[in-house]
Amino acid sequence: MVNLIAILGSDRSPAVFDGLTTHLSIRDIVALTRTCRSLRSLYQKLVSKGAWNINDRLKRFVNDPGGFRKKLMELDGIISGGFALQFMDRVHWNGSDLDVCVQAGEKVDAFCRYTEEVEGYDLASRKVGKYNWTHVDMVHQYDKEVDGELVRLEIIVTRQHPIHSTLSTYTTALVNVITGNHAYSIFPNATFIKRQTYPTRIPDYFNGVVLTQKYKDRGWQFIQRVPKKKKATKELDLGQRRIGDKHTWKMALSPILDDAANDAAGALEGFEFELKKCQGFDDGVALEWLDVVATRQAG
């Protein structure tokens, strides 16, 4: 009888391999790579076999995933939010949107035109003035019907480089970024191995109860205290970090039929940020959160 190691460590049963690995969590994959020499390269094998296929994920929202990704690269746009988390976790949530962050000015104007003229979306609404804490000026909501289903693409208009917005979201599990050719998770050990997430701004009723409940229902444990240095994974240690450092989960995405784009380094590579512990009170209750602040582009 063929055992599990023989199936996962070779190419002799591709259909069985695919069937088994589809159900593996990130934690399972990491654990298996540590069991024996034969499975040490399991993660790389899954990547090469398209276990994280960004084009397949984007097909629900766009007609031309390659062209869409190339446009992201041209305009320094990034994908974040729930879509990025689902992509890296290899799960799908019904009714979820695609969030794209683009800097205000000519870049977002060009991306809005592309969304309407090339991808056939219609502007549904604009939301203004409620996003000061996230470096966001406005959100454009675009809708279109795909195979009888209404899908939504939200263009998040940021005052500075879009990474400032992603780093200032309300919880660490959502600090994941997809560029045209790379995907990054900033807190992968906490998010995908420990299934824990920490507040990244003061946990008021909306982001501390309403929004967090969604992710509790999806399997994440919310930790209300910022860990002391060295008491948890070092990715959460206070102080300076950079995107692409040893704590970052970085993944090269599938080619987009453009040599220059495929050869380009990650657009966010080396972007520095600082982790700070913040404390405050809400109705007399002491609260803590982890402030994640982009500081500067390295080099």
mmCIF file of N, CA, C and O in Angstrom, residues 78-178:
data_model
loop_
_atom_site.group_PDB
_atom_site.id
_atom_site.type_symbol
_atom_site.label_atom_id
_atom_site.label_comp_id
_atom_site.label_asym_id
_atom_site.label_seq_id
_atom_site.Cartn_x
_atom_site.Cartn_y
_atom_site.Cartn_z
ATOM 1 N N ILE A 78 -2.068 48.058 -5.028
ATOM 2 C CA ILE A 78 -1.959 46.795 -4.303
ATOM 3 C C ILE A 78 -3.349 46.257 -3.986
ATOM 4 O O ILE A 78 -4.315 47.015 -3.874
ATOM 5 N N ILE A 79 -3.446 44.945 -3.858
ATOM 6 C CA ILE A 79 -4.661 44.280 -3.402
ATOM 7 C C ILE A 79 -4.474 43.967 -1.923
ATOM 8 O O ILE A 79 -3.415 43.481 -1.511
ATOM 9 N N SER A 80 -5.496 44.235 -1.125
ATOM 10 C CA SER A 80 -5.383 43.960 0.305
ATOM 11 C C SER A 80 -6.720 43.429 0.815
ATOM 12 O O SER A 80 -7.507 42.874 0.065
ATOM 13 N N GLY A 81 -6.967 43.584 2.110
ATOM 14 C CA GLY A 81 -8.249 43.208 2.682
ATOM 15 C C GLY A 81 -8.505 41.713 2.692
ATOM 16 O O GLY A 81 -7.598 40.880 2.681
ATOM 17 N N GLY A 82 -9.792 41.381 2.684
ATOM 18 C CA GLY A 82 -10.200 39.982 2.764
ATOM 19 C C GLY A 82 -9.729 39.139 1.601
ATOM 20 O O GLY A 82 -9.431 37.950 1.765
ATOM 21 N N PHE A 83 -9.664 39.718 0.395
ATOM 22 C CA PHE A 83 -9.224 38.957 -0.766
ATOM 23 C C PHE A 83 -7.810 38.447 -0.563
ATOM 24 O O PHE A 83 -7.508 37.274 -0.819
ATOM 25 N N ALA A 84 -6.896 39.308 -0.108
ATOM 26 C CA ALA A 84 -5.501 38.897 0.096
ATOM 27 C C ALA A 84 -5.403 37.821 1.165
ATOM 28 O O ALA A 84 -4.626 36.869 1.032
ATOM 29 N N LEU A 85 -6.177 37.961 2.233
ATOM 30 C CA LEU A 85 -6.161 36.952 3.299
ATOM 31 C C LEU A 85 -6.677 35.612 2.788
ATOM 32 O O LEU A 85 -6.085 34.557 3.049
ATOM 33 N N GLN A 86 -7.765 35.621 2.040
ATOM 34 C CA GLN A 86 -8.309 34.378 1.487
ATOM 35 C C GLN A 86 -7.330 33.718 0.532
ATOM 36 O O GLN A 86 -7.167 32.488 0.529
ATOM 37 N N PHE A 87 -6.691 34.523 -0.308
ATOM 38 C CA PHE A 87 -5.742 33.978 -1.273
ATOM 39 C C PHE A 87 -4.612 33.248 -0.570
ATOM 40 O O PHE A 87 -4.277 32.110 -0.921
ATOM 41 N N MET A 88 -4.034 33.858 0.423
ATOM 42 C CA MET A 88 -2.892 33.248 1.098
ATOM 43 C C MET A 88 -3.319 32.053 1.941
ATOM 44 O O MET A 88 -2.576 31.081 2.084
ATOM 45 N N ASP A 89 -4.529 32.099 2.478
ATOM 46 C CA ASP A 89 -5.034 31.002 3.305
ATOM 47 C C ASP A 89 -5.682 29.891 2.478
ATOM 48 O O ASP A 89 -6.091 28.865 3.027
ATOM 49 N N ARG A 90 -5.812 30.103 1.171
ATOM 50 C CA ARG A 90 -6.422 29.127 0.254
ATOM 51 C C ARG A 90 -7.852 28.776 0.656
ATOM 52 O O ARG A 90 -8.242 27.609 0.708
ATOM 53 N N VAL A 91 -8.640 29.805 0.945
ATOM 54 C CA VAL A 91 -10.051 29.617 1.270
ATOM 55 C C VAL A 91 -10.870 30.584 0.430
ATOM 56 O O VAL A 91 -10.331 31.487 -0.213
ATOM 57 N N HIS A 92 -12.180 30.414 0.436
ATOM 58 C CA HIS A 92 -13.076 31.314 -0.295
ATOM 59 C C HIS A 92 -14.286 31.606 0.569
ATOM 60 O O HIS A 92 -14.914 30.693 1.104
ATOM 61 N N TRP A 93 -14.604 32.894 0.719
ATOM 62 C CA TRP A 93 -15.783 33.311 1.471
ATOM 63 C C TRP A 93 -16.814 33.855 0.498
ATOM 64 O O TRP A 93 -16.535 34.755 -0.287
ATOM 65 N N ASN A 94 -18.013 33.320 0.566
ATOM 66 C CA ASN A 94 -19.080 33.759 -0.330
ATOM 67 C C ASN A 94 -19.382 35.245 -0.125
ATOM 68 O O ASN A 94 -19.429 35.736 1.010
ATOM 69 N N GLY A 95 -19.564 35.931 -1.236
ATOM 70 C CA GLY A 95 -19.959 37.336 -1.174
ATOM 71 C C GLY A 95 -18.845 38.321 -0.900
ATOM 72 O O GLY A 95 -19.109 39.515 -0.708
ATOM 73 N N SER A 96 -17.603 37.880 -0.880
ATOM 74 C CA SER A 96 -16.498 38.794 -0.580
ATOM 75 C C SER A 96 -16.155 39.655 -1.787
ATOM 76 O O SER A 96 -16.398 39.284 -2.929
ATOM 77 N N ASP A 97 -15.564 40.822 -1.527
ATOM 78 C CA ASP A 97 -15.213 41.793 -2.560
ATOM 79 C C ASP A 97 -13.722 41.722 -2.888
ATOM 80 O O ASP A 97 -12.954 41.041 -2.214
ATOM 81 N N LEU A 98 -13.338 42.470 -3.907
ATOM 82 C CA LEU A 98 -11.933 42.669 -4.250
ATOM 83 C C LEU A 98 -11.570 44.104 -3.903
ATOM 84 O O LEU A 98 -12.153 45.047 -4.444
ATOM 85 N N ASP A 99 -10.621 44.291 -2.976
ATOM 86 C CA ASP A 99 -10.187 45.620 -2.553
ATOM 87 C C ASP A 99 -8.851 45.959 -3.193
ATOM 88 O O ASP A 99 -7.868 45.227 -3.020
ATOM 89 N N VAL A 100 -8.810 47.078 -3.919
ATOM 90 C CA VAL A 100 -7.587 47.544 -4.561
ATOM 91 C C VAL A 100 -7.277 48.943 -4.046
ATOM 92 O O VAL A 100 -8.132 49.831 -4.087
ATOM 93 N N CYS A 101 -6.048 49.140 -3.540
ATOM 94 C CA CYS A 101 -5.629 50.441 -3.015
ATOM 95 C C CYS A 101 -4.739 51.139 -4.036
ATOM 96 O O CYS A 101 -3.743 50.559 -4.495
ATOM 97 N N VAL A 102 -5.080 52.371 -4.387
ATOM 98 C CA VAL A 102 -4.324 53.151 -5.365
ATOM 99 C C VAL A 102 -4.209 54.579 -4.847
ATOM 100 O O VAL A 102 -5.166 55.131 -4.283
ATOM 101 N N GLN A 103 -3.050 55.205 -5.062
ATOM 102 C CA GLN A 103 -2.830 56.548 -4.543
ATOM 103 C C GLN A 103 -3.657 57.584 -5.302
ATOM 104 O O GLN A 103 -3.857 57.480 -6.516
ATOM 105 N N ALA A 104 -4.122 58.596 -4.560
ATOM 106 C CA ALA A 104 -4.943 59.659 -5.143
ATOM 107 C C ALA A 104 -4.190 60.410 -6.239
ATOM 108 O O ALA A 104 -2.965 60.467 -6.252
ATOM 109 N N GLY A 105 -4.964 60.975 -7.187
ATOM 110 C CA GLY A 105 -4.363 61.743 -8.274
ATOM 111 C C GLY A 105 -4.439 60.998 -9.595
ATOM 112 O O GLY A 105 -5.405 60.281 -9.871
ATOM 113 N N GLU A 106 -3.419 61.158 -10.415
ATOM 114 C CA GLU A 106 -3.427 60.566 -11.750
ATOM 115 C C GLU A 106 -3.495 59.039 -11.715
ATOM 116 O O GLU A 106 -4.098 58.415 -12.593
ATOM 117 N N LYS A 107 -2.877 58.430 -10.698
ATOM 118 C CA LYS A 107 -2.858 56.969 -10.644
ATOM 119 C C LYS A 107 -4.249 56.400 -10.438
ATOM 120 O O LYS A 107 -4.664 55.470 -11.140
ATOM 121 N N VAL A 108 -4.988 56.931 -9.477
ATOM 122 C CA VAL A 108 -6.318 56.384 -9.249
ATOM 123 C C VAL A 108 -7.260 56.747 -10.398
ATOM 124 O O VAL A 108 -8.155 55.960 -10.759
ATOM 125 N N ASP A 109 -7.078 57.924 -11.015
ATOM 126 C CA ASP A 109 -7.906 58.288 -12.170
ATOM 127 C C ASP A 109 -7.709 57.277 -13.301
ATOM 128 O O ASP A 109 -8.679 56.836 -13.930
ATOM 129 N N ALA A 110 -6.452 56.894 -13.533
ATOM 130 C CA ALA A 110 -6.154 55.917 -14.590
ATOM 131 C C ALA A 110 -6.725 54.554 -14.254
ATOM 132 O O ALA A 110 -7.241 53.847 -15.135
ATOM 133 N N PHE A 111 -6.663 54.171 -12.976
ATOM 134 C CA PHE A 111 -7.182 52.854 -12.610
ATOM 135 C C PHE A 111 -8.708 52.820 -12.684
ATOM 136 O O PHE A 111 -9.291 51.798 -13.081
ATOM 137 N N CYS A 112 -9.362 53.902 -12.331
ATOM 138 C CA CYS A 112 -10.821 53.958 -12.463
ATOM 139 C C CYS A 112 -11.234 53.836 -13.927
ATOM 140 O O CYS A 112 -12.200 53.130 -14.257
ATOM 141 N N ARG A 113 -10.511 54.518 -14.811
ATOM 142 C CA ARG A 113 -10.824 54.404 -16.247
ATOM 143 C C ARG A 113 -10.639 52.965 -16.714
ATOM 144 O O ARG A 113 -11.472 52.436 -17.475
ATOM 145 N N TYR A 114 -9.574 52.334 -16.289
ATOM 146 C CA TYR A 114 -9.324 50.939 -16.668
ATOM 147 C C TYR A 114 -10.461 50.040 -16.165
ATOM 148 O O TYR A 114 -10.948 49.165 -16.898
ATOM 149 N N THR A 115 -10.889 50.259 -14.945
ATOM 150 C CA THR A 115 -11.956 49.450 -14.355
ATOM 151 C C THR A 115 -13.252 49.563 -15.150
ATOM 152 O O THR A 115 -13.957 48.566 -15.373
ATOM 153 N N GLU A 116 -13.551 50.764 -15.616
ATOM 154 C CA GLU A 116 -14.789 50.986 -16.357
ATOM 155 C C GLU A 116 -14.661 50.572 -17.822
ATOM 156 O O GLU A 116 -15.515 49.836 -18.354
ATOM 157 N N GLU A 117 -13.594 51.043 -18.480
ATOM 158 C CA GLU A 117 -13.491 50.875 -19.926
ATOM 159 C C GLU A 117 -12.999 49.493 -20.341
ATOM 160 O O GLU A 117 -13.414 48.966 -21.385
ATOM 161 N N VAL A 118 -12.119 48.893 -19.576
ATOM 162 C CA VAL A 118 -11.562 47.594 -19.941
ATOM 163 C C VAL A 118 -12.299 46.447 -19.256
ATOM 164 O O VAL A 118 -12.625 45.447 -19.889
ATOM 165 N N GLU A 119 -12.590 46.606 -17.970
ATOM 166 C CA GLU A 119 -13.211 45.520 -17.222
ATOM 167 C C GLU A 119 -14.731 45.614 -17.122
ATOM 168 O O GLU A 119 -15.384 44.704 -16.617
ATOM 169 N N GLY A 120 -15.309 46.713 -17.613
ATOM 170 C CA GLY A 120 -16.757 46.797 -17.723
ATOM 171 C C GLY A 120 -17.522 46.997 -16.436
ATOM 172 O O GLY A 120 -18.705 46.662 -16.346
ATOM 173 N N TYR A 121 -16.892 47.571 -15.436
ATOM 174 C CA TYR A 121 -17.580 47.844 -14.173
ATOM 175 C C TYR A 121 -18.351 49.162 -14.252
ATOM 176 O O TYR A 121 -17.980 50.073 -14.991
ATOM 177 N N ASP A 122 -19.412 49.248 -13.463
ATOM 178 C CA ASP A 122 -20.176 50.489 -13.323
ATOM 179 C C ASP A 122 -19.983 51.037 -11.917
ATOM 180 O O ASP A 122 -20.023 50.283 -10.934
ATOM 181 N N LEU A 123 -19.787 52.346 -11.815
ATOM 182 C CA LEU A 123 -19.634 52.968 -10.513
ATOM 183 C C LEU A 123 -20.949 52.896 -9.752
ATOM 184 O O LEU A 123 -21.980 53.375 -10.223
ATOM 185 N N ALA A 124 -20.921 52.302 -8.561
ATOM 186 C CA ALA A 124 -22.130 52.158 -7.747
ATOM 187 C C ALA A 124 -22.238 53.261 -6.704
ATOM 188 O O ALA A 124 -23.326 53.781 -6.439
ATOM 189 N N SER A 125 -21.112 53.642 -6.093
ATOM 190 C CA SER A 125 -21.163 54.684 -5.064
ATOM 191 C C SER A 125 -19.761 55.184 -4.752
ATOM 192 O O SER A 125 -18.759 54.551 -5.105
ATOM 193 N N ARG A 126 -19.714 56.331 -4.084
ATOM 194 C CA ARG A 126 -18.470 56.869 -3.540
ATOM 195 C C ARG A 126 -18.691 57.166 -2.066
ATOM 196 O O ARG A 126 -19.725 57.720 -1.694
ATOM 197 N N LYS A 127 -17.736 56.791 -1.247
ATOM 198 C CA LYS A 127 -17.805 57.088 0.185
ATOM 199 C C LYS A 127 -16.635 57.994 0.530
ATOM 200 O O LYS A 127 -15.489 57.699 0.194
ATOM 201 N N VAL A 128 -16.945 59.086 1.214
ATOM 202 C CA VAL A 128 -15.918 60.090 1.499
ATOM 203 C C VAL A 128 -15.954 60.452 2.982
ATOM 204 O O VAL A 128 -17.011 60.471 3.604
ATOM 205 N N GLY A 129 -14.755 60.747 3.542
ATOM 206 C CA GLY A 129 -14.687 61.450 4.809
ATOM 207 C C GLY A 129 -14.793 60.637 6.079
ATOM 208 O O GLY A 129 -14.927 61.215 7.153
ATOM 209 N N LYS A 130 -14.718 59.311 6.009
ATOM 210 C CA LYS A 130 -14.833 58.517 7.235
ATOM 211 C C LYS A 130 -13.593 57.674 7.485
ATOM 212 O O LYS A 130 -13.627 56.733 8.278
ATOM 213 N N TYR A 131 -12.503 58.005 6.834
ATOM 214 C CA TYR A 131 -11.381 57.083 6.837
ATOM 215 C C TYR A 131 -10.060 57.739 7.265
ATOM 216 O O TYR A 131 -8.990 57.307 6.876
ATOM 217 N N ASN A 132 -10.133 58.786 8.090
ATOM 218 C CA ASN A 132 -8.915 59.517 8.435
ATOM 219 C C ASN A 132 -7.850 58.639 9.082
ATOM 220 O O ASN A 132 -6.652 58.813 8.856
ATOM 221 N N TRP A 133 -8.263 57.667 9.881
ATOM 222 C CA TRP A 133 -7.307 56.828 10.595
ATOM 223 C C TRP A 133 -6.619 55.815 9.692
ATOM 224 O O TRP A 133 -5.690 55.145 10.113
ATOM 225 N N THR A 134 -7.051 55.677 8.460
ATOM 226 C CA THR A 134 -6.458 54.666 7.579
ATOM 227 C C THR A 134 -5.700 55.263 6.398
ATOM 228 O O THR A 134 -5.353 54.546 5.463
ATOM 229 N N HIS A 135 -5.463 56.583 6.402
ATOM 230 C CA HIS A 135 -4.772 57.240 5.288
ATOM 231 C C HIS A 135 -5.591 57.160 3.994
ATOM 232 O O HIS A 135 -5.042 57.238 2.900
ATOM 233 N N VAL A 136 -6.904 56.996 4.117
ATOM 234 C CA VAL A 136 -7.779 56.841 2.954
ATOM 235 C C VAL A 136 -8.654 58.078 2.804
ATOM 236 O O VAL A 136 -9.255 58.554 3.765
ATOM 237 N N ASP A 137 -8.744 58.600 1.567
ATOM 238 C CA ASP A 137 -9.587 59.758 1.292
ATOM 239 C C ASP A 137 -10.992 59.368 0.843
ATOM 240 O O ASP A 137 -11.959 60.065 1.133
ATOM 241 N N MET A 138 -11.078 58.274 0.095
ATOM 242 C CA MET A 138 -12.346 57.941 -0.539
ATOM 243 C C MET A 138 -12.342 56.467 -0.942
ATOM 244 O O MET A 138 -11.280 55.863 -1.113
ATOM 245 N N VAL A 139 -13.532 55.896 -1.072
ATOM 246 C CA VAL A 139 -13.671 54.537 -1.600
ATOM 247 C C VAL A 139 -14.673 54.561 -2.745
ATOM 248 O O VAL A 139 -15.816 55.016 -2.579
ATOM 249 N N HIS A 140 -14.241 54.107 -3.932
ATOM 250 C CA HIS A 140 -15.132 53.954 -5.076
ATOM 251 C C HIS A 140 -15.622 52.507 -5.116
ATOM 252 O O HIS A 140 -14.803 51.583 -5.157
ATOM 253 N N GLN A 141 -16.909 52.305 -5.118
ATOM 254 C CA GLN A 141 -17.470 50.960 -5.225
ATOM 255 C C GLN A 141 -17.963 50.735 -6.651
ATOM 256 O O GLN A 141 -18.805 51.464 -7.148
ATOM 257 N N TYR A 142 -17.414 49.693 -7.283
ATOM 258 C CA TYR A 142 -17.800 49.330 -8.645
ATOM 259 C C TYR A 142 -18.461 47.962 -8.643
ATOM 260 O O TYR A 142 -17.997 47.045 -7.957
ATOM 261 N N ASP A 143 -19.542 47.831 -9.416
ATOM 262 C CA ASP A 143 -20.264 46.562 -9.511
ATOM 263 C C ASP A 143 -20.375 46.122 -10.961
ATOM 264 O O ASP A 143 -20.396 46.944 -11.892
ATOM 265 N N LYS A 144 -20.458 44.812 -11.167
ATOM 266 C CA LYS A 144 -20.841 44.265 -12.464
ATOM 267 C C LYS A 144 -21.384 42.863 -12.245
ATOM 268 O O LYS A 144 -21.147 42.232 -11.197
ATOM 269 N N GLU A 145 -22.101 42.368 -13.218
ATOM 270 C CA GLU A 145 -22.673 41.028 -13.123
ATOM 271 C C GLU A 145 -21.793 40.045 -13.878
ATOM 272 O O GLU A 145 -21.428 40.276 -15.035
ATOM 273 N N VAL A 146 -21.430 38.955 -13.226
ATOM 274 C CA VAL A 146 -20.613 37.902 -13.822
ATOM 275 C C VAL A 146 -21.322 36.573 -13.617
ATOM 276 O O VAL A 146 -21.526 36.153 -12.471
ATOM 277 N N ASP A 147 -21.740 35.947 -14.725
ATOM 278 C CA ASP A 147 -22.438 34.655 -14.660
ATOM 279 C C ASP A 147 -23.632 34.711 -13.709
ATOM 280 O O ASP A 147 -23.863 33.802 -12.896
ATOM 281 N N GLY A 148 -24.383 35.788 -13.792
ATOM 282 C CA GLY A 148 -25.575 35.931 -12.973
ATOM 283 C C GLY A 148 -25.328 36.362 -11.539
ATOM 284 O O GLY A 148 -26.276 36.495 -10.758
ATOM 285 N N GLU A 149 -24.078 36.617 -11.186
ATOM 286 C CA GLU A 149 -23.735 37.027 -9.827
ATOM 287 C C GLU A 149 -23.202 38.458 -9.837
ATOM 288 O O GLU A 149 -22.403 38.820 -10.699
ATOM 289 N N LEU A 150 -23.657 39.263 -8.892
ATOM 290 C CA LEU A 150 -23.152 40.627 -8.760
ATOM 291 C C LEU A 150 -21.836 40.588 -7.997
ATOM 292 O O LEU A 150 -21.775 40.093 -6.867
ATOM 293 N N VAL A 151 -20.770 41.090 -8.606
ATOM 294 C CA VAL A 151 -19.469 41.144 -7.932
ATOM 295 C C VAL A 151 -19.080 42.601 -7.749
ATOM 296 O O VAL A 151 -19.449 43.467 -8.531
ATOM 297 N N ARG A 152 -18.306 42.844 -6.703
ATOM 298 C CA ARG A 152 -17.924 44.218 -6.360
ATOM 299 C C ARG A 152 -16.415 44.359 -6.278
ATOM 300 O O ARG A 152 -15.723 43.536 -5.671
ATOM 301 N N LEU A 153 -15.916 45.436 -6.886
ATOM 302 C CA LEU A 153 -14.515 45.826 -6.787
ATOM 303 C C LEU A 153 -14.480 47.188 -6.121
ATOM 304 O O LEU A 153 -15.131 48.123 -6.589
ATOM 305 N N GLU A 154 -13.762 47.307 -5.022
ATOM 306 C CA GLU A 154 -13.649 48.579 -4.320
ATOM 307 C C GLU A 154 -12.265 49.172 -4.554
ATOM 308 O O GLU A 154 -11.253 48.521 -4.287
ATOM 309 N N ILE A 155 -12.239 50.387 -5.063
ATOM 310 C CA ILE A 155 -10.976 51.101 -5.245
ATOM 311 C C ILE A 155 -10.816 52.048 -4.071
ATOM 312 O O ILE A 155 -11.583 52.993 -3.894
ATOM 313 N N ILE A 156 -9.825 51.769 -3.246
ATOM 314 C CA ILE A 156 -9.567 52.532 -2.041
ATOM 315 C C ILE A 156 -8.522 53.592 -2.368
ATOM 316 O O ILE A 156 -7.387 53.268 -2.736
ATOM 317 N N VAL A 157 -8.914 54.844 -2.273
ATOM 318 C CA VAL A 157 -8.070 55.964 -2.687
ATOM 319 C C VAL A 157 -7.238 56.423 -1.485
ATOM 320 O O VAL A 157 -7.794 56.915 -0.493
ATOM 321 N N THR A 158 -5.931 56.276 -1.578
ATOM 322 C CA THR A 158 -5.058 56.583 -0.444
ATOM 323 C C THR A 158 -4.305 57.895 -0.661
ATOM 324 O O THR A 158 -3.968 58.255 -1.791
ATOM 325 N N ARG A 159 -4.026 58.596 0.431
ATOM 326 C CA ARG A 159 -3.325 59.876 0.345
ATOM 327 C C ARG A 159 -1.848 59.690 0.006
ATOM 328 O O ARG A 159 -1.257 60.525 -0.673
ATOM 329 N N GLN A 160 -1.259 58.622 0.535
ATOM 330 C CA GLN A 160 0.146 58.322 0.286
ATOM 331 C C GLN A 160 0.245 56.988 -0.440
ATOM 332 O O GLN A 160 -0.746 56.503 -0.997
ATOM 333 N N HIS A 161 1.423 56.394 -0.472
ATOM 334 C CA HIS A 161 1.572 55.065 -1.050
ATOM 335 C C HIS A 161 0.561 54.128 -0.388
ATOM 336 O O HIS A 161 0.359 54.186 0.840
ATOM 337 N N PRO A 162 -0.091 53.255 -1.140
ATOM 338 C CA PRO A 162 -1.145 52.390 -0.580
ATOM 339 C C PRO A 162 -0.726 51.533 0.610
ATOM 340 O O PRO A 162 -1.577 51.126 1.396
ATOM 341 N N ILE A 163 0.570 51.242 0.766
ATOM 342 C CA ILE A 163 0.986 50.390 1.873
ATOM 343 C C ILE A 163 0.644 51.018 3.218
ATOM 344 O O ILE A 163 0.386 50.316 4.205
ATOM 345 N N HIS A 164 0.585 52.369 3.289
ATOM 346 C CA HIS A 164 0.227 53.032 4.542
ATOM 347 C C HIS A 164 -1.177 52.627 4.983
ATOM 348 O O HIS A 164 -1.440 52.433 6.174
ATOM 349 N N SER A 165 -2.075 52.497 4.024
ATOM 350 C CA SER A 165 -3.441 52.104 4.342
ATOM 351 C C SER A 165 -3.509 50.673 4.848
ATOM 352 O O SER A 165 -4.175 50.382 5.849
ATOM 353 N N THR A 166 -2.814 49.763 4.161
ATOM 354 C CA THR A 166 -2.860 48.359 4.571
ATOM 355 C C THR A 166 -2.252 48.161 5.952
ATOM 356 O O THR A 166 -2.780 47.407 6.771
ATOM 357 N N LEU A 167 -1.152 48.832 6.234
ATOM 358 C CA LEU A 167 -0.521 48.689 7.540
ATOM 359 C C LEU A 167 -1.386 49.267 8.659
ATOM 360 O O LEU A 167 -1.241 48.874 9.819
ATOM 361 N N SER A 168 -2.289 50.188 8.339
ATOM 362 C CA SER A 168 -3.095 50.825 9.379
ATOM 363 C C SER A 168 -4.490 50.223 9.492
ATOM 364 O O SER A 168 -5.377 50.820 10.092
ATOM 365 N N THR A 169 -4.694 49.047 8.923
ATOM 366 C CA THR A 169 -5.983 48.386 9.084
ATOM 367 C C THR A 169 -6.176 47.987 10.541
ATOM 368 O O THR A 169 -5.296 48.206 11.373
ATOM 369 N N TYR A 170 -7.316 47.372 10.873
ATOM 370 C CA TYR A 170 -7.652 47.258 12.295
ATOM 371 C C TYR A 170 -7.151 46.004 12.994
ATOM 372 O O TYR A 170 -7.227 45.897 14.219
ATOM 373 N N THR A 171 -6.586 45.041 12.249
ATOM 374 C CA THR A 171 -6.103 43.828 12.913
ATOM 375 C C THR A 171 -5.002 43.173 12.089
ATOM 376 O O THR A 171 -4.989 43.278 10.853
ATOM 377 N N THR A 172 -4.059 42.516 12.754
ATOM 378 C CA THR A 172 -2.865 42.003 12.074
ATOM 379 C C THR A 172 -3.173 40.940 11.023
ATOM 380 O O THR A 172 -2.421 40.803 10.063
ATOM 381 N N ALA A 173 -4.252 40.190 11.174
ATOM 382 C CA ALA A 173 -4.566 39.145 10.197
ATOM 383 C C ALA A 173 -4.832 39.710 8.813
ATOM 384 O O ALA A 173 -4.739 38.993 7.811
ATOM 385 N N LEU A 174 -5.156 41.017 8.736
ATOM 386 C CA LEU A 174 -5.459 41.638 7.452
ATOM 387 C C LEU A 174 -4.272 42.382 6.855
ATOM 388 O O LEU A 174 -4.415 43.024 5.816
ATOM 389 N N VAL A 175 -3.102 42.284 7.490
ATOM 390 C CA VAL A 175 -1.935 42.977 6.953
ATOM 391 C C VAL A 175 -1.227 42.048 5.973
ATOM 392 O O VAL A 175 -0.165 41.482 6.232
ATOM 393 N N ASN A 176 -1.880 41.874 4.831
ATOM 394 C CA ASN A 176 -1.369 41.061 3.725
ATOM 395 C C ASN A 176 -1.525 41.878 2.452
ATOM 396 O O ASN A 176 -2.496 42.631 2.312
ATOM 397 N N VAL A 177 -0.598 41.731 1.524
ATOM 398 C CA VAL A 177 -0.561 42.589 0.336
ATOM 399 C C VAL A 177 -0.279 41.741 -0.902
ATOM 400 O O VAL A 177 0.580 40.859 -0.870
ATOM 401 N N ILE A 178 -0.991 42.040 -1.974
ATOM 402 C CA ILE A 178 -0.709 41.427 -3.272
ATOM 403 C C ILE A 178 -0.384 42.542 -4.258
ATOM 404 O O ILE A 178 -1.181 43.469 -4.450
#
